[in-house]
mmCIF file of C-alpha atoms in Angstrom:
data_model
loop_
_atom_site.group_PDB
_atom_site.id
_atom_site.type_symbol
_atom_site.label_atom_id
_atom_site.label_comp_id
_atom_site.label_asym_id
_atom_site.label_seq_id
_atom_site.Cartn_x
_atom_site.Cartn_y
_atom_site.Cartn_z
ATOM 1 C CA LEU A 17 -30.849 -25.083 -49.366
ATOM 2 C CA SER A 18 -31.221 -21.445 -50.486
ATOM 3 C CA VAL A 19 -30.994 -18.880 -47.687
ATOM 4 C CA GLY A 20 -31.016 -15.645 -49.694
ATOM 5 C CA SER A 21 -29.221 -13.525 -52.228
ATOM 6 C CA THR A 22 -27.825 -10.110 -53.011
ATOM 7 C CA THR A 23 -27.920 -8.474 -56.419
ATOM 8 C CA ASN A 24 -24.900 -10.504 -57.555
ATOM 9 C CA THR A 25 -24.538 -13.510 -55.249
ATOM 10 C CA GLU A 26 -26.686 -16.458 -54.190
ATOM 11 C CA TYR A 27 -26.332 -18.019 -50.739
ATOM 12 C CA ARG A 28 -27.055 -21.596 -49.728
ATOM 13 C CA THR A 29 -26.313 -23.830 -46.782
ATOM 14 C CA LYS A 30 -25.151 -27.384 -46.603
ATOM 15 C CA ALA A 31 -28.081 -29.659 -45.759
ATOM 16 C CA GLY A 32 -28.161 -30.193 -42.020
ATOM 17 C CA ALA A 33 -25.432 -27.616 -41.359
ATOM 18 C CA ARG A 34 -26.815 -24.094 -41.080
ATOM 19 C CA ASP A 35 -23.376 -22.872 -39.997
ATOM 20 C CA ILE A 36 -21.808 -23.693 -43.398
ATOM 21 C CA LEU A 37 -22.684 -20.818 -45.773
ATOM 22 C CA ILE A 38 -22.052 -21.506 -49.472
ATOM 23 C CA VAL A 39 -21.373 -18.350 -51.497
ATOM 24 C CA LEU A 40 -22.153 -18.459 -55.237
ATOM 25 C CA PRO A 41 -21.165 -15.240 -57.048
ATOM 26 C CA SER A 42 -23.074 -14.525 -60.273
ATOM 27 C CA PRO A 43 -21.282 -15.596 -63.460
ATOM 28 C CA GLY A 44 -18.912 -12.919 -64.726
ATOM 29 C CA LEU A 45 -18.943 -10.890 -61.489
ATOM 30 C CA ARG A 46 -16.325 -8.148 -61.268
ATOM 31 C CA ASP A 47 -16.161 -7.728 -57.516
ATOM 32 C CA ASN A 48 -15.465 -4.231 -56.181
ATOM 33 C CA GLY A 49 -15.800 -2.375 -52.903
ATOM 34 C CA ALA A 50 -19.532 -1.762 -53.263
ATOM 35 C CA SER A 51 -20.390 -5.379 -54.061
ATOM 36 C CA ALA A 52 -18.025 -6.638 -51.346
ATOM 37 C CA ARG A 53 -19.718 -4.451 -48.705
ATOM 38 C CA MET A 54 -23.142 -5.698 -49.755
ATOM 39 C CA ASN A 55 -22.022 -9.337 -49.644
ATOM 40 C CA ILE A 56 -20.064 -9.223 -46.379
ATOM 41 C CA ASP A 57 -23.040 -7.462 -44.765
ATOM 42 C CA PHE A 58 -25.265 -10.349 -45.918
ATOM 43 C CA GLN A 59 -22.797 -12.926 -44.578
ATOM 44 C CA ILE A 60 -22.487 -11.217 -41.185
ATOM 45 C CA SER A 61 -26.278 -10.847 -40.920
ATOM 46 C CA TYR A 62 -26.695 -14.506 -41.797
ATOM 47 C CA ALA A 63 -24.239 -15.607 -39.087
ATOM 48 C CA GLU A 64 -26.053 -13.413 -36.580
ATOM 49 C CA SER A 65 -29.408 -14.951 -37.570
ATOM 50 C CA VAL A 66 -28.022 -18.467 -37.020
ATOM 51 C CA GLY A 67 -26.821 -17.439 -33.587
ATOM 52 C CA ARG A 68 -23.380 -18.988 -33.875
ATOM 53 C CA ARG A 69 -20.166 -18.599 -35.822
ATOM 54 C CA CYS A 70 -20.245 -19.838 -39.410
ATOM 55 C CA ALA A 71 -17.855 -20.964 -42.111
ATOM 56 C CA VAL A 72 -18.102 -19.591 -45.634
ATOM 57 C CA ILE A 73 -17.378 -21.670 -48.722
ATOM 58 C CA VAL A 74 -16.853 -19.275 -51.646
ATOM 59 C CA LEU A 75 -17.077 -20.724 -55.157
ATOM 60 C CA LEU A 76 -14.731 -18.408 -57.052
ATOM 61 C CA GLY A 77 -15.087 -20.169 -60.426
ATOM 62 C CA SER A 78 -17.549 -17.631 -61.846
ATOM 63 C CA LEU A 79 -15.714 -14.528 -60.568
ATOM 64 C CA MET A 80 -13.989 -12.484 -63.295
ATOM 65 C CA SER A 81 -12.055 -10.045 -61.113
ATOM 66 C CA GLN A 82 -11.750 -8.643 -57.615
ATOM 67 C CA ASP A 83 -10.196 -5.285 -56.791
ATOM 68 C CA ALA A 84 -8.020 -4.389 -53.809
ATOM 69 C CA GLU A 85 -10.856 -2.642 -51.966
ATOM 70 C CA ALA A 86 -13.026 -5.772 -52.213
ATOM 71 C CA ARG A 87 -10.186 -7.920 -50.844
ATOM 72 C CA ARG A 88 -9.719 -5.565 -47.875
ATOM 73 C CA ILE A 89 -13.465 -5.527 -47.112
ATOM 74 C CA TYR A 90 -13.757 -9.321 -47.145
ATOM 75 C CA ALA A 91 -10.633 -9.785 -45.028
ATOM 76 C CA ALA A 92 -11.831 -7.234 -42.447
ATOM 77 C CA GLY A 93 -15.356 -8.678 -42.499
ATOM 78 C CA MET A 94 -14.211 -12.206 -41.655
ATOM 79 C CA ARG A 95 -14.547 -11.395 -37.971
ATOM 80 C CA PRO A 96 -13.676 -14.263 -35.622
ATOM 81 C CA ASP A 97 -16.764 -13.449 -33.536
ATOM 82 C CA ARG A 98 -18.973 -14.275 -36.558
ATOM 83 C CA PHE A 99 -16.914 -16.765 -38.605
ATOM 84 C CA PHE A 100 -14.690 -19.732 -37.802
ATOM 85 C CA ALA A 101 -13.265 -20.524 -41.271
ATOM 86 C CA ALA A 102 -13.352 -19.677 -44.970
ATOM 87 C CA SER A 103 -12.742 -21.977 -47.948
ATOM 88 C CA LEU A 104 -12.084 -20.580 -51.409
ATOM 89 C CA VAL A 105 -12.996 -23.061 -54.155
ATOM 90 C CA VAL A 106 -11.067 -22.406 -57.354
ATOM 91 C CA THR A 107 -11.938 -24.232 -60.560
ATOM 92 C CA SER A 108 -10.276 -22.140 -63.268
ATOM 93 C CA PRO A 109 -6.952 -20.373 -63.781
ATOM 94 C CA ILE A 110 -8.538 -16.954 -63.169
ATOM 95 C CA SER A 111 -10.282 -18.079 -59.962
ATOM 96 C CA ARG A 112 -6.987 -19.588 -58.753
ATOM 97 C CA ALA A 113 -5.264 -16.247 -59.420
ATOM 98 C CA ILE A 114 -8.010 -14.326 -57.570
ATOM 99 C CA GLY A 115 -7.788 -16.727 -54.615
ATOM 100 C CA SER A 116 -3.997 -16.525 -54.562
ATOM 101 C CA PHE A 117 -4.077 -12.718 -54.616
ATOM 102 C CA PHE A 118 -6.599 -12.692 -51.776
ATOM 103 C CA LEU A 119 -4.550 -15.039 -49.605
ATOM 104 C CA GLY A 120 -1.227 -13.477 -50.547
ATOM 105 C CA LEU A 121 -2.173 -9.826 -50.095
ATOM 106 C CA THR A 122 -4.570 -9.985 -47.148
ATOM 107 C CA ARG A 123 -4.471 -11.771 -43.844
ATOM 108 C CA PRO A 124 -8.001 -12.899 -42.987
ATOM 109 C CA PRO A 125 -8.382 -13.195 -39.207
ATOM 110 C CA VAL A 126 -9.988 -16.655 -39.502
ATOM 111 C CA PRO A 127 -8.377 -19.803 -40.945
ATOM 112 C CA THR A 128 -8.704 -19.555 -44.741
ATOM 113 C CA ARG A 129 -7.682 -22.109 -47.347
ATOM 114 C CA MET A 130 -7.945 -22.503 -51.092
ATOM 115 C CA TRP A 131 -9.223 -25.739 -52.647
ATOM 116 C CA GLY A 132 -9.732 -27.150 -56.141
ATOM 117 C CA ASP A 133 -12.464 -29.481 -54.907
ATOM 118 C CA PHE A 134 -15.777 -28.437 -53.316
ATOM 119 C CA SER A 135 -16.149 -31.550 -51.145
ATOM 120 C CA LYS A 136 -12.644 -31.091 -49.683
ATOM 121 C CA ALA A 137 -13.436 -27.425 -48.965
ATOM 122 C CA ILE A 138 -16.589 -28.440 -47.070
ATOM 123 C CA ALA A 139 -14.805 -31.223 -45.158
ATOM 124 C CA TRP A 140 -11.997 -28.887 -44.080
ATOM 125 C CA ALA A 141 -14.459 -26.181 -42.970
ATOM 126 C CA GLU A 142 -16.360 -28.765 -40.925
ATOM 127 C CA SER A 143 -13.078 -29.848 -39.311
ATOM 128 C CA GLN A 144 -12.560 -26.241 -38.179
ATOM 129 C CA ARG A 145 -15.972 -26.033 -36.465
ATOM 130 C CA PRO A 146 -15.585 -25.087 -32.815
ATOM 131 C CA ARG A 147 -16.421 -27.856 -30.387
ATOM 132 C CA PRO A 148 -19.324 -27.075 -28.061
ATOM 133 C CA ALA A 149 -18.119 -26.103 -24.636
ATOM 134 C CA ALA A 150 -18.710 -28.718 -21.983
ATOM 135 C CA MET A 151 -21.311 -27.916 -19.372
ATOM 136 C CA PRO A 152 -19.641 -26.843 -16.150
ATOM 137 C CA GLN A 153 -19.867 -29.504 -13.480
ATOM 138 C CA PRO A 154 -21.590 -28.522 -10.232
ATOM 139 C CA GLU A 155 -19.219 -28.081 -7.346
ATOM 140 C CA ALA A 156 -19.068 -30.963 -4.881
ATOM 141 C CA ARG A 157 -20.529 -30.162 -1.487
#
């Protein structure tokens, strides 16, 4: 289900799970600070519009490069008050290298894992979803 786009990335959600945001960078994208700011702003705004924390599933297979500034912006933007997890889906040697650099050189403040399989990335993100808080019980009188 399409939920929007930026100039270089399309965003979708998993059917029936508005809190799972699927990030599809345009083929051949060379991600830099400017594009990272634009995309993290979209992701934060999306989470705010849903009204609860979200997970992002980033399909890195079409990404050609990502500079250090972009990595810092994404890591800082993965705020625990807006996101509960991030999955990086790698399907090529270059996307695996980009994902490894991201995870090795930055410390995202939310649980972040790299996967070679989209369905496993989704399943893991769903397993990280916060449980709804139980309603407080009225005090006995």
